[in-house]
Amino acid sequence: MQSIRSRSIILSLTILFVLLGIWELANQAPASSEALTEYELLMGGADQEARVPPPSAVIKLAIKEIGNPFYDAGPNDKGIGIQLGYSLYRVLTGFILAAIIAIPVGFVIGMSPLMYNALNPFIQVLRPISPLAWMPLALFIIKDSETSAIFVIFICSIWPMLINTAFGVAGVRKDWINVARTHELGALRTAFTVVLPAAAPTILTGMRISIGIAWLVIVAAEMLVGGTGIGYYVWNEWNNLDLTSVIFSILMIGMVGMLLDLGLNAAARLVQYQE
Amino acid sequence: MTKHFLKVENLCKRYKSPKGEKDLTVFENVNFTIEKGEYVCIIGHSGCGKSTIINTLAGLDSPTEGVVLMDNREVAGPSLDRGMVFQNYSLLPWLSTLDNVRFGVRARWPNWSKEKITSHSREYLEMVGLKDVLNRKPSQLSGGMRQRVSIARAFATQPKLLLLDEPFGALDALTRGNIQEELIKIWSHMQQTIFMITHDVDEAILLADKILLMSNGPNAVVAESVVVDIARPRKRSEIIKDESYYHLRNYLVDFLVNRSDERPSGETEALPRSVNPISSFKKKPRPEPVVLNSSEKIEMTA
């Protein structure tokens, strides 16, 4: 009897190959005995009926792209590594700036019912706004597309961190606060040695939600601002009618998003505790 | 007038009620004293405000009226001079056993070196028999072990007054017995002043010099202060063979079951009546007993 784990891996691989097989078979190029005309060659062998490229073509491209991820052949042709690098830079900058603001403010809101009630209306109104709705205003005020993209990441990743920090801090067990009080710890010592470790798992959950949202939003933001980044790359390849590259970059977006989540999950495990 | 180590004067706690109703008085006119090195237990039914009293002594709660004086100074706010052991252990779950004790020691002596803090903490953990689990987290310890860590943390900070809020309430009887004996051992060689809440009459007799009996809430008062006139060192296995033990036990149980709804008449601002059921019991075999208080009343319950 195999363990659940190894059986689940076998099942996953089976599902993967079945899906890839269906995809591959459904998108075969029609057999054509005639030589291509010059026009057809120019159009990349396009025929009247557009087809989604089969997985074999995507894998071939993936091997080529991943083998040389950092080439730079002008604004319209950069390696996938460079594009992902730009996106990651924007996501991480916006995310870290948001964390720097959200965690201390969340702390204050969580500790003070006065601040909670005062700031709550603002949070409730600002939070549901689609981060992309800020884009025109950001472009007008900041006058720089790069910084505007970072601002959009900042504004979308601030809310989950802010709310989770406040929630975690407000939910710290009264007993632990009493332990700090009976040990005559000052406010700052209490915050760092009792409240922060107690709320850390909840804060990390907020950060994990934030980075997930930030990675979702960066693709759309870069489609708007253009120039560089994985979102721009997807849109640019669509304009080039290179669907193989579009599918490849979609997969890469998924991969990087998963790695970001795994990274924060590992960090969350470090601060996790069992009551 | 003698100077007491700790003096509680006319303590009262009221909670505001909705409009039109009278405020809810949990307890009122609570007066008692504790001497240095004394072990005092307080017993009463749920809702009589024992926890509020201990929290007031700790400085975590403030009374509606009255004051608590320790060393002739008013207790206002929490202090390291008054260590507290909570019923639910209140260990910080992200810290190891050793770090939980170090947390207390570091707070008490911020200028100590790391080595000194660690060795001091180890010493107290060894005292409660936990030197083999220094690096475990509280979640990996049994309830009894957790409470030992909590006791070690409290003793390690060497407070002037140690407050124990029903420390063994969540433990099984066997574990409870073991820790009680350990507590007696530690207490006897450190002469720590202890104030403790308990629900357990046997526990109170085993540990205390003096047992405060609270009447039922609301409007609870400290009705009597019962002297535990049993020689130390006490051992559970030995004191239960003593006849006077049962006499005292019956007296306490009788109070809790039959008399806890009564209110003592007369002056409310005085200290509670001091009672010594054992010496009144021994009066017959011993012709010259120690001073008796209200002996007639006690004989009725015998």
Coordinates of C-alpha atoms in Angstrom, one line a residue:
Chain A
M1 CA 0.0 0.0 0.0
Q2 CA 1.5 3.3 -1.1
S3 CA 1.1 6.4 1.0
I4 CA -1.5 9.0 0.1
R5 CA 1.3 11.3 -1.0
S6 CA 2.8 9.1 -3.6
R7 CA -0.6 8.1 -4.9
S8 CA -1.7 11.7 -5.2
I9 CA 1.5 12.5 -7.2
I10 CA 0.7 9.7 -9.6
L11 CA -2.9 10.9 -9.9
S12 CA -1.7 14.5 -10.6
L13 CA 0.7 13.3 -13.3
T14 CA -2.0 11.2 -14.9
I15 CA -4.4 14.2 -15.0
L16 CA -1.6 16.4 -16.4
F17 CA -0.9 14.0 -19.2
V18 CA -4.5 13.4 -20.1
L19 CA -5.2 17.1 -20.3
L20 CA -2.0 17.8 -22.3
G21 CA -2.9 14.9 -24.6
I22 CA -6.4 16.2 -25.3
W23 CA -5.0 19.7 -25.9
E24 CA -2.3 18.3 -28.2
L25 CA -4.7 16.1 -30.3
A26 CA -7.4 18.8 -30.6
N27 CA -5.0 21.3 -32.0
Q28 CA -3.0 19.5 -34.7
A29 CA -2.1 21.5 -37.8
P30 CA -4.1 20.2 -40.8
A31 CA -1.9 18.1 -43.0
S32 CA -0.9 20.0 -46.0
S33 CA 0.9 18.4 -48.9
E34 CA 1.4 21.6 -50.8
A35 CA 4.4 23.8 -50.3
L36 CA 3.6 27.1 -48.6
T37 CA 3.3 30.1 -50.7
E38 CA 5.5 33.1 -50.0
Y39 CA 2.5 34.8 -48.5
E40 CA 1.8 31.9 -46.2
L41 CA 5.5 31.8 -45.1
L42 CA 5.4 35.5 -44.2
M43 CA 2.3 34.9 -42.2
G44 CA 4.0 32.0 -40.3
G45 CA 2.1 29.4 -42.1
A46 CA -1.2 30.8 -40.9
D47 CA -4.3 29.3 -42.5
Q48 CA -7.8 30.5 -42.4
E49 CA -8.7 28.8 -39.1
A50 CA -6.8 30.0 -36.1
R51 CA -5.7 27.4 -33.7
V52 CA -4.4 27.4 -30.2
P53 CA -0.8 26.2 -30.3
P54 CA -0.4 22.6 -29.0
P55 CA 1.5 21.9 -25.8
S56 CA 4.5 20.5 -27.7
A57 CA 5.0 23.9 -29.3
V58 CA 4.7 25.6 -25.9
I59 CA 7.2 23.2 -24.4
K60 CA 9.6 23.8 -27.2
L61 CA 9.4 27.6 -26.7
A62 CA 9.7 27.2 -23.0
I63 CA 12.9 25.3 -23.3
K64 CA 14.3 27.9 -25.7
E65 CA 13.2 30.8 -23.5
I66 CA 14.2 29.4 -20.2
G67 CA 17.6 28.4 -21.6
N68 CA 18.3 32.0 -22.4
P69 CA 16.1 34.1 -20.0
F70 CA 18.1 37.4 -19.9
Y71 CA 18.8 38.3 -23.5
D72 CA 17.9 41.8 -24.5
A73 CA 17.3 42.5 -28.2
G74 CA 15.6 45.8 -28.0
P75 CA 12.4 47.1 -26.5
N76 CA 10.2 44.5 -28.3
D77 CA 12.3 41.5 -27.6
K78 CA 13.6 40.8 -24.1
G79 CA 14.1 37.5 -22.3
I80 CA 11.4 36.1 -20.0
G81 CA 13.8 36.5 -17.0
I82 CA 14.1 40.2 -17.7
Q83 CA 10.4 40.7 -18.0
L84 CA 9.6 38.7 -14.8
G85 CA 12.5 40.6 -13.1
Y86 CA 10.8 44.0 -13.8
S87 CA 7.5 42.7 -12.5
L88 CA 9.0 41.3 -9.4
Y89 CA 10.9 44.5 -8.7
R90 CA 7.6 46.5 -8.9
V91 CA 5.6 44.0 -6.9
L92 CA 8.3 43.8 -4.1
T93 CA 8.9 47.5 -4.0
G94 CA 5.2 48.3 -3.7
F95 CA 4.6 45.4 -1.3
I96 CA 7.5 46.4 1.0
L97 CA 6.4 50.1 1.1
A98 CA 2.9 48.9 1.9
A99 CA 4.2 46.7 4.7
I100 CA 6.2 49.6 6.2
I101 CA 3.0 51.7 6.4
A102 CA 0.4 49.0 7.0
I103 CA 2.0 47.1 9.9
P104 CA 2.6 50.0 12.2
V105 CA -0.7 51.6 11.4
G106 CA -2.5 48.3 11.9
F107 CA -0.7 48.0 15.3
V108 CA -2.1 51.4 16.3
I109 CA -5.6 50.5 15.1
G110 CA -5.5 47.2 16.8
M111 CA -4.4 48.6 20.1
S112 CA -6.6 51.7 20.2
P113 CA -10.4 51.4 19.9
L114 CA -10.4 55.1 19.3
M115 CA -8.1 54.9 16.3
Y116 CA -10.0 51.9 15.1
N117 CA -13.3 53.7 15.1
A118 CA -11.8 56.8 13.6
L119 CA -10.0 55.1 10.7
N120 CA -12.5 52.3 10.0
P121 CA -14.7 54.4 7.6
F122 CA -11.7 55.4 5.5
I123 CA -10.6 51.8 5.2
Q124 CA -14.1 50.5 4.4
V125 CA -14.4 53.0 1.5
L126 CA -10.9 52.7 0.1
R127 CA -10.6 49.0 0.4
P128 CA -13.1 47.9 -2.2
I129 CA -11.7 50.2 -4.9
S130 CA -10.1 48.3 -7.7
P131 CA -6.4 49.2 -7.6
L132 CA -6.5 49.9 -11.4
A133 CA -9.0 52.6 -10.8
W134 CA -6.3 54.6 -9.2
M135 CA -4.1 54.4 -12.3
P136 CA -5.3 57.5 -14.1
L137 CA -5.0 59.6 -11.0
A138 CA -1.6 58.1 -10.2
L139 CA -0.4 58.8 -13.7
F140 CA -1.6 62.4 -13.5
I141 CA -0.1 63.1 -10.1
I142 CA 3.1 61.0 -10.3
K143 CA 3.7 61.6 -14.0
D144 CA 5.8 58.5 -14.3
S145 CA 4.4 55.2 -15.5
E146 CA 6.9 53.1 -13.6
T147 CA 6.2 54.7 -10.3
S148 CA 2.5 54.7 -11.0
A149 CA 2.6 50.9 -11.4
I150 CA 4.4 50.6 -8.0
F151 CA 1.8 52.9 -6.5
V152 CA -1.0 50.7 -7.7
I153 CA 0.8 47.6 -6.2
F154 CA 1.2 49.6 -3.0
I155 CA -2.4 50.6 -2.7
C156 CA -3.7 47.1 -3.4
S157 CA -1.4 45.3 -1.0
I158 CA -1.9 47.7 1.9
W159 CA -5.4 46.6 2.9
P160 CA -5.1 43.0 3.7
M161 CA -1.9 43.7 5.7
L162 CA -3.5 46.6 7.5
I163 CA -6.7 44.7 8.4
N164 CA -5.0 41.5 9.4
T165 CA -2.4 43.3 11.6
A166 CA -5.2 45.2 13.4
F167 CA -7.2 42.1 13.8
G168 CA -4.2 40.1 15.1
V169 CA -3.2 42.8 17.5
A170 CA -6.7 43.3 18.8
G171 CA -7.1 39.6 19.3
V172 CA -4.0 39.0 21.5
R173 CA -5.1 37.1 24.5
K174 CA -5.7 39.3 27.5
D175 CA -3.7 36.9 29.7
W176 CA -0.6 37.6 27.7
I177 CA -1.1 41.3 28.0
N178 CA -1.5 40.8 31.8
V179 CA 1.7 38.9 31.9
A180 CA 3.4 41.9 30.3
R181 CA 1.7 44.2 32.8
T182 CA 2.6 42.2 35.9
H183 CA 6.2 42.2 34.6
E184 CA 6.1 46.0 34.3
L185 CA 6.9 46.0 30.6
G186 CA 6.7 49.4 29.0
A187 CA 4.4 50.0 26.0
L188 CA 7.2 49.5 23.5
R189 CA 8.6 46.4 25.1
T190 CA 5.1 44.9 25.3
A191 CA 4.5 45.7 21.7
F192 CA 7.7 44.0 20.6
T193 CA 8.0 41.1 23.0
V194 CA 4.4 40.1 23.5
V195 CA 2.0 41.6 21.0
L196 CA 4.2 41.3 17.9
P197 CA 5.0 37.6 18.3
A198 CA 1.4 36.8 19.4
A199 CA 0.0 38.6 16.3
A200 CA 2.7 37.5 13.9
P201 CA 0.9 34.5 12.4
T202 CA -2.1 36.7 11.6
I203 CA 0.1 39.4 10.2
L204 CA 1.9 36.9 8.0
T205 CA -1.5 35.7 6.7
G206 CA -2.3 39.2 5.7
M207 CA 1.1 39.6 3.9
R208 CA 0.4 36.4 2.1
I209 CA -3.0 37.6 0.8
S210 CA -1.4 40.9 -0.1
I211 CA 1.4 39.5 -2.2
G212 CA -1.1 37.2 -4.0
I213 CA -3.2 40.2 -4.9
A214 CA -0.2 42.3 -5.9
W215 CA 0.9 39.6 -8.3
L216 CA -2.6 39.5 -9.8
V217 CA -2.7 43.2 -10.2
I218 CA 0.8 43.7 -11.6
V219 CA -0.1 41.9 -14.9
A220 CA -3.1 44.2 -15.5
A221 CA -1.1 47.3 -14.5
E222 CA 1.7 46.5 -16.8
M223 CA -0.7 45.9 -19.7
L224 CA -1.8 49.5 -19.1
V225 CA 1.6 51.2 -18.6
G226 CA 3.5 49.1 -21.1
G227 CA 7.3 49.1 -21.7
T228 CA 8.5 46.2 -19.6
G229 CA 7.2 43.5 -17.3
I230 CA 5.4 40.2 -17.7
G231 CA 2.0 41.9 -18.1
Y232 CA 3.4 44.0 -21.0
Y233 CA 5.0 40.9 -22.4
V234 CA 1.7 39.0 -22.5
W235 CA 0.0 41.9 -24.2
N236 CA 2.8 42.5 -26.6
E237 CA 2.9 38.8 -27.7
W238 CA -0.9 39.0 -28.2
N239 CA -0.3 42.0 -30.5
N240 CA 2.4 40.0 -32.2
L241 CA -0.1 37.2 -32.6
D242 CA 2.4 34.8 -30.9
L243 CA 0.0 32.7 -28.9
T244 CA 2.7 30.2 -28.0
S245 CA 4.5 33.0 -26.1
V246 CA 1.2 34.1 -24.5
I247 CA 0.5 30.6 -23.2
F248 CA 4.1 30.3 -22.0
S249 CA 4.1 33.6 -20.2
I250 CA 0.7 32.7 -18.6
L251 CA 2.3 29.6 -17.2
M252 CA 5.3 31.6 -15.9
I253 CA 3.0 34.0 -14.2
G254 CA 1.5 31.1 -12.4
M255 CA 4.8 29.6 -11.4
V256 CA 6.2 32.9 -10.0
G257 CA 3.0 33.5 -8.1
M258 CA 3.2 30.1 -6.6
L259 CA 6.9 30.7 -5.6
L260 CA 5.9 34.0 -3.9
D261 CA 3.2 32.3 -1.9
L262 CA 5.5 29.4 -0.9
G263 CA 8.1 31.9 0.3
L264 CA 5.6 33.7 2.5
N265 CA 4.2 30.4 3.7
A266 CA 7.7 29.4 4.8
A267 CA 8.1 32.7 6.6
A268 CA 4.7 32.1 8.3
R269 CA 5.8 28.7 9.5
L270 CA 8.7 30.4 11.3
V271 CA 6.5 32.6 13.4
Q272 CA 3.7 30.0 13.9
Y273 CA 3.1 28.8 17.4
Q274 CA 0.8 26.3 19.0
E275 CA -1.3 27.3 21.9
Chain B
M1 CA -1.2 49.2 66.3
T2 CA 0.9 46.5 64.6
K3 CA 2.2 47.1 61.2
H4 CA 1.0 44.6 58.7
F5 CA 2.9 43.6 55.6
L6 CA -0.3 43.8 53.5
K7 CA -3.5 45.5 54.5
V8 CA -6.7 45.5 52.6
E9 CA -9.1 48.2 53.7
N10 CA -12.8 48.4 52.9
L11 CA -12.4 47.1 49.4
C12 CA -15.5 47.3 47.3
K13 CA -16.3 46.6 43.7
R14 CA -19.5 47.8 42.0
Y15 CA -20.5 47.4 38.4
K16 CA -22.8 50.0 36.8
S17 CA -26.2 48.6 35.9
P18 CA -28.5 49.8 33.1
K19 CA -30.6 52.9 33.9
G20 CA -33.0 52.6 36.7
E21 CA -31.5 49.6 38.4
K22 CA -29.2 49.6 41.4
D23 CA -25.5 49.1 40.7
L24 CA -24.4 45.5 41.1
T25 CA -22.1 45.2 44.2
V26 CA -19.9 42.2 43.8
F27 CA -18.3 42.5 47.2
E28 CA -18.0 45.2 49.9
N29 CA -16.3 46.0 53.2
V30 CA -13.5 43.5 52.4
N31 CA -10.8 43.8 55.1
F32 CA -8.0 41.5 55.8
T33 CA -4.2 41.5 56.5
I34 CA -1.3 39.3 55.5
E35 CA 1.9 39.1 57.4
K36 CA 5.3 38.6 55.9
G37 CA 6.0 35.0 55.1
E38 CA 2.4 34.0 55.6
Y39 CA 0.4 31.7 53.3
V40 CA -3.2 32.9 53.0
C41 CA -5.9 31.1 51.0
I42 CA -9.3 32.6 50.1
I43 CA -12.3 30.3 49.5
G44 CA -15.7 31.1 48.4
H45 CA -18.3 30.2 45.8
S46 CA -18.1 31.3 42.2
G47 CA -19.2 34.9 41.7
C48 CA -18.1 36.2 45.1
G49 CA -15.4 38.2 43.5
K50 CA -12.3 36.3 44.6
S51 CA -10.7 36.8 41.2
T52 CA -11.4 40.5 41.3
I53 CA -9.8 40.7 44.7
I54 CA -6.7 39.0 43.5
N55 CA -6.5 41.1 40.4
T56 CA -6.9 44.2 42.6
L57 CA -3.9 43.0 44.7
A58 CA -2.0 42.4 41.5
G59 CA -2.9 45.9 40.3
L60 CA -4.6 44.6 37.2
D61 CA -8.0 45.7 38.4
S62 CA -9.0 48.8 40.4
P63 CA -11.5 48.7 43.2
T64 CA -14.6 51.0 43.3
E65 CA -13.8 51.9 46.9
G66 CA -11.1 51.0 49.4
V67 CA -7.3 50.6 49.3
V68 CA -4.7 47.9 49.3
L69 CA -1.5 48.8 51.3
M70 CA 1.6 46.8 50.9
D71 CA 4.6 47.9 53.1
N72 CA 2.4 50.9 53.9
R73 CA 2.3 52.0 50.3
E74 CA -0.8 52.0 48.2
V75 CA -1.0 49.5 45.4
A76 CA -1.7 51.3 42.2
G77 CA -1.1 49.4 39.0
P78 CA 0.9 46.2 38.4
S79 CA 4.4 45.8 39.8
L80 CA 7.1 43.1 39.8
D81 CA 6.8 43.2 43.6
R82 CA 3.6 41.2 43.2
G83 CA 4.1 38.1 41.1
M84 CA 1.0 36.4 39.6
V85 CA 0.4 32.8 38.6
F86 CA -2.8 32.6 36.5
Q87 CA -5.1 29.6 36.4
N88 CA -4.6 29.1 32.7
Y89 CA -0.8 29.2 33.1
S90 CA -0.4 32.3 30.8
L91 CA 2.9 31.1 29.4
L92 CA 3.9 32.7 26.1
P93 CA 3.4 29.9 23.6
W94 CA 6.0 31.0 21.2
L95 CA 8.8 30.9 23.8
S96 CA 10.4 27.7 25.1
T97 CA 10.2 26.7 28.8
L98 CA 13.5 28.4 29.6
D99 CA 12.7 31.5 27.6
N100 CA 9.4 31.9 29.5
V101 CA 11.2 32.0 32.8
R102 CA 14.0 34.2 31.3
F103 CA 11.3 36.6 30.2
G104 CA 10.3 37.2 33.8
V105 CA 13.9 37.3 35.1
R106 CA 15.0 39.8 32.4
A107 CA 12.0 42.0 33.3
R108 CA 13.0 41.9 36.9
W109 CA 16.7 42.5 36.5
P110 CA 17.2 44.3 33.2
N111 CA 20.9 44.9 34.0
W112 CA 21.8 41.3 34.5
S113 CA 24.1 39.6 31.9
K114 CA 22.6 37.0 29.6
E115 CA 24.5 34.2 31.4
K116 CA 23.3 35.3 34.8
I117 CA 19.6 35.5 33.6
T118 CA 19.9 32.0 32.1
S119 CA 21.6 30.4 35.1
H120 CA 19.1 32.0 37.5
S121 CA 16.2 30.8 35.3
R122 CA 17.6 27.2 35.1
E123 CA 17.9 27.1 38.9
Y124 CA 14.2 27.7 39.4
L125 CA 13.2 25.3 36.6
E126 CA 15.3 22.7 38.3
M127 CA 13.6 23.4 41.6
V128 CA 10.2 22.5 40.0
G129 CA 11.8 19.4 38.4
L130 CA 11.8 20.6 34.8
K131 CA 15.5 20.7 33.9
D132 CA 15.0 18.1 31.1
V133 CA 12.4 20.1 29.1
L134 CA 14.1 23.5 28.9
N135 CA 13.8 23.8 25.2
R136 CA 10.2 22.5 24.8
K137 CA 7.4 24.8 23.9
P138 CA 4.4 25.1 26.3
S139 CA 2.2 23.2 23.8
Q140 CA 4.5 20.2 24.2
L141 CA 4.1 20.1 28.0
S142 CA 1.4 18.6 30.1
G143 CA -0.9 20.8 32.1
G144 CA 1.0 20.0 35.3
M145 CA 4.3 20.9 33.7
R146 CA 3.0 24.1 32.3
Q147 CA 1.8 25.2 35.7
R148 CA 5.2 24.3 37.1
V149 CA 6.9 26.6 34.5
S150 CA 4.5 29.3 35.5
I151 CA 5.3 28.8 39.2
A152 CA 9.0 28.8 38.4
R153 CA 8.6 32.1 36.5
A154 CA 6.8 33.7 39.4
F155 CA 9.3 32.5 42.1
A156 CA 12.2 33.4 39.9
T157 CA 11.3 37.0 39.9
Q158 CA 11.3 36.9 43.8
P159 CA 8.3 39.1 44.3
K160 CA 7.4 40.3 47.8
L161 CA 4.0 38.9 47.4
L162 CA 3.0 36.0 45.2
L163 CA -0.5 35.8 44.0
L164 CA -1.9 32.4 42.8
D165 CA -5.2 32.5 41.1
E166 CA -6.6 29.0 41.4
P167 CA -3.3 27.6 40.1
F168 CA -4.3 23.9 40.3
G169 CA -7.9 24.3 39.2
A170 CA -7.3 22.8 35.8
L171 CA -5.1 19.9 36.9
D172 CA -6.1 16.3 37.7
A173 CA -6.0 15.2 41.4
L174 CA -2.7 13.3 41.2
T175 CA -0.8 16.0 39.5
R176 CA -2.3 18.6 41.8
G177 CA -1.2 16.6 44.9
N178 CA 2.4 16.5 43.6
I179 CA 2.6 20.1 42.7
Q180 CA 1.1 21.1 46.1
E181 CA 3.8 19.2 47.9
E182 CA 6.5 20.8 45.7
L183 CA 5.0 24.2 46.4
I184 CA 5.2 23.6 50.2
K185 CA 8.8 22.6 49.9
I186 CA 9.7 25.7 47.9
W187 CA 7.6 28.0 50.1
S188 CA 9.1 26.6 53.3
H189 CA 12.7 27.4 52.4
M190 CA 12.0 30.7 50.7
Q191 CA 9.6 32.2 53.2
Q192 CA 7.6 33.7 50.3
T193 CA 4.4 35.5 51.2
I194 CA 1.6 33.9 49.2
F195 CA -2.0 34.8 48.6
M196 CA -4.0 32.1 46.8
I197 CA -7.5 31.5 45.5
T198 CA -8.8 27.9 45.7
H199 CA -12.0 26.0 45.5
D200 CA -10.5 23.0 47.2
V201 CA -10.9 22.8 51.0
D202 CA -8.2 20.1 51.3
E203 CA -5.8 22.1 49.3
A204 CA -6.4 25.2 51.5
I205 CA -5.8 23.2 54.7
L206 CA -2.6 21.6 53.4
L207 CA -1.1 24.9 52.2
A208 CA -2.4 27.8 54.2
D209 CA -1.6 29.4 57.6
K210 CA -4.9 31.3 57.4
I211 CA -8.0 30.7 55.3
L212 CA -10.3 33.6 54.4
L213 CA -13.9 32.5 53.9
M214 CA -16.1 34.6 51.6
S215 CA -19.8 34.7 51.7
N216 CA -21.8 34.4 48.5
G217 CA -22.1 37.3 46.1
P218 CA -23.5 39.7 45.2
N219 CA -22.6 41.9 48.2
A220 CA -20.1 39.3 49.3
V221 CA -17.9 40.0 52.3
V222 CA -15.0 38.2 54.0
A223 CA -17.0 36.5 56.7
E224 CA -14.3 34.7 58.7
S225 CA -10.6 34.3 58.9
V226 CA -9.8 30.7 59.9
V227 CA -6.5 29.8 61.4
V228 CA -5.0 26.5 60.3
D229 CA -3.5 25.3 63.5
I230 CA -1.6 22.2 62.1
A231 CA 2.1 21.9 62.6
R232 CA 4.4 22.2 59.6
P233 CA 5.9 20.6 57.7
R234 CA 2.6 19.2 56.5
K235 CA 2.3 16.2 54.3
R236 CA -0.9 15.1 52.6
S237 CA -0.4 11.5 53.7
E238 CA 0.2 12.5 57.3
I239 CA -2.3 15.2 58.0
I240 CA -5.2 13.1 56.9
K241 CA -4.5 10.8 59.8
D242 CA -4.9 13.7 62.2
E243 CA -8.3 14.0 63.8
S244 CA -8.1 17.8 64.0
Y245 CA -7.8 17.9 60.2
Y246 CA -11.3 16.5 59.8
H247 CA -12.6 18.9 62.4
L248 CA -11.2 21.8 60.5
R249 CA -12.4 20.4 57.2
N250 CA -15.9 19.9 58.5
Y251 CA -15.9 23.4 59.8
L252 CA -14.9 24.8 56.4
V253 CA -17.3 22.6 54.4
D254 CA -20.1 23.5 56.8
F255 CA -19.5 27.2 56.1
L256 CA -19.5 26.7 52.4
V257 CA -22.6 24.6 52.3
N258 CA -24.7 26.0 55.1
R259 CA -23.5 29.4 56.2
S260 CA -22.1 31.1 53.2
D261 CA -25.3 33.1 52.7
E262 CA -25.2 34.6 56.1
R263 CA -23.9 38.1 56.7
P264 CA -21.9 38.8 59.8
S265 CA -23.7 41.3 61.9
G266 CA -22.1 44.2 63.7
E267 CA -19.3 46.4 62.5
T268 CA -18.5 46.3 58.9
E269 CA -15.2 48.1 58.9
A270 CA -13.5 45.7 61.2
L271 CA -11.3 42.8 60.3
P272 CA -13.2 39.5 59.8
R273 CA -13.7 37.4 62.9
S274 CA -10.7 35.2 63.5
V275 CA -11.6 31.5 64.2
N276 CA -9.4 28.6 65.3
P277 CA -11.5 25.5 65.0
I278 CA -8.7 23.1 65.9
S279 CA -7.7 24.7 69.2
S280 CA -11.3 24.7 70.3
F281 CA -11.5 21.1 69.4
K282 CA -8.4 20.3 71.3
K283 CA -9.7 22.2 74.3
K284 CA -11.0 19.2 76.0
P285 CA -7.9 17.0 76.0
R286 CA -5.7 20.0 76.6
P287 CA -6.5 22.0 79.6
E288 CA -4.7 25.2 78.6
P289 CA -5.6 26.1 75.0
V290 CA -4.5 29.1 73.1
V291 CA -6.7 32.1 73.0
L292 CA -10.1 31.3 71.7
N293 CA -12.4 33.5 69.6
S294 CA -16.1 32.9 69.8
S295 CA -15.7 29.3 70.9
E296 CA -19.4 28.7 71.5
K297 CA -20.2 29.2 67.8
I298 CA -17.6 26.7 66.8
E299 CA -18.7 24.0 69.0
M300 CA -22.1 24.0 67.4
T301 CA -20.6 23.0 64.2
A302 CA -18.4 20.2 65.6

